[in-house]
Amino acid sequence: GARSETVSTINVQKDIPYDQLTKQLRKSGILDIDCYRNLGENQLRISIFPNVAKDDLETLTKAIDYMLDNRKK
């Protein structure tokens, strides 16, 4: 099947509660990262449209890494 080249997903480990992660990201101003088409997977959806700067994507992934590394366990 064909896949979009403007949306990417980050699969998150199953033992990390997706809803808690997205709630924490939203509190930090990171929005619209719900899983793609409600597949029910433990994943984040990232837009990579041409108008999104590469530096912004790098900042976003670093912020997500930081949240994952520093989450309450």
Tab-separated table of C-alpha atoms in Angstrom:
chain	number	residue	atom	x	y	z
A	1	GLY	CA	0.000	0.000	0.000
A	2	ALA	CA	0.976	3.603	-0.517
A	3	ARG	CA	2.226	5.630	2.417
A	4	SER	CA	2.182	9.362	2.926
A	5	GLU	CA	5.509	11.152	2.584
A	6	THR	CA	4.233	14.099	4.639
A	7	VAL	CA	3.520	12.290	7.889
A	8	SER	CA	5.892	10.205	9.954
A	9	THR	CA	5.246	8.165	13.059
A	10	ILE	CA	7.317	7.475	16.134
A	11	ASN	CA	6.492	4.151	17.728
A	12	VAL	CA	6.616	4.313	21.515
A	13	GLN	CA	7.336	1.300	23.710
A	14	LYS	CA	4.155	-0.480	24.758
A	15	ASP	CA	4.973	-0.059	28.471
A	16	ILE	CA	4.885	3.761	28.180
A	17	PRO	CA	1.313	4.987	28.616
A	18	TYR	CA	0.574	6.885	25.403
A	19	ASP	CA	-2.140	9.047	26.972
A	20	GLN	CA	0.180	10.195	29.779
A	21	LEU	CA	2.945	11.006	27.293
A	22	THR	CA	0.698	13.062	24.998
A	23	LYS	CA	-0.838	14.834	27.992
A	24	GLN	CA	2.635	15.848	29.182
A	25	LEU	CA	3.646	16.946	25.677
A	26	ARG	CA	0.483	19.069	25.372
A	27	LYS	CA	1.288	20.751	28.701
A	28	SER	CA	4.604	21.737	27.115
A	29	GLY	CA	2.878	23.178	24.037
A	30	ILE	CA	3.421	20.232	21.694
A	31	LEU	CA	0.061	19.638	20.021
A	32	ASP	CA	-1.528	17.497	17.321
A	33	ILE	CA	0.564	14.384	17.832
A	34	ASP	CA	-2.168	11.780	18.092
A	35	CYS	CA	-1.658	8.420	16.460
A	36	TYR	CA	-2.326	8.326	12.737
A	37	ARG	CA	-5.938	7.530	11.821
A	38	ASN	CA	-6.598	6.177	15.301
A	39	LEU	CA	-4.820	2.913	14.576
A	40	GLY	CA	-4.706	2.230	18.284
A	41	GLU	CA	-0.958	1.894	18.182
A	42	ASN	CA	1.334	3.406	20.781
A	43	GLN	CA	2.726	6.019	18.426
A	44	LEU	CA	3.061	9.737	17.774
A	45	ARG	CA	2.192	11.323	14.413
A	46	ILE	CA	4.545	13.991	13.090
A	47	SER	CA	3.805	16.217	10.073
A	48	ILE	CA	6.744	16.705	7.780
A	49	PHE	CA	5.165	19.033	5.243
A	50	PRO	CA	7.520	21.110	3.045
A	51	ASN	CA	6.869	24.241	5.113
A	52	VAL	CA	8.146	22.581	8.319
A	53	ALA	CA	11.784	23.477	8.905
A	54	LYS	CA	14.249	20.646	9.520
A	55	ASP	CA	15.511	22.484	12.621
A	56	ASP	CA	11.964	22.504	14.009
A	57	LEU	CA	11.657	18.743	13.466
A	58	GLU	CA	14.960	18.189	15.230
A	59	THR	CA	13.833	20.360	18.150
A	60	LEU	CA	10.571	18.424	18.336
A	61	THR	CA	12.237	15.016	18.389
A	62	LYS	CA	14.698	16.214	21.035
A	63	ALA	CA	11.760	17.446	23.150
A	64	ILE	CA	10.006	14.085	22.790
A	65	ASP	CA	13.226	12.263	23.735
A	66	TYR	CA	13.578	14.514	26.768
A	67	MET	CA	9.991	13.819	27.847
A	68	LEU	CA	10.508	10.078	27.449
A	69	ASP	CA	13.830	10.111	29.313
A	70	ASN	CA	12.452	12.220	32.179
A	71	ARG	CA	8.923	10.882	32.544
A	72	LYS	CA	7.541	9.875	35.899
A	73	LYS	CA	7.775	6.118	36.244
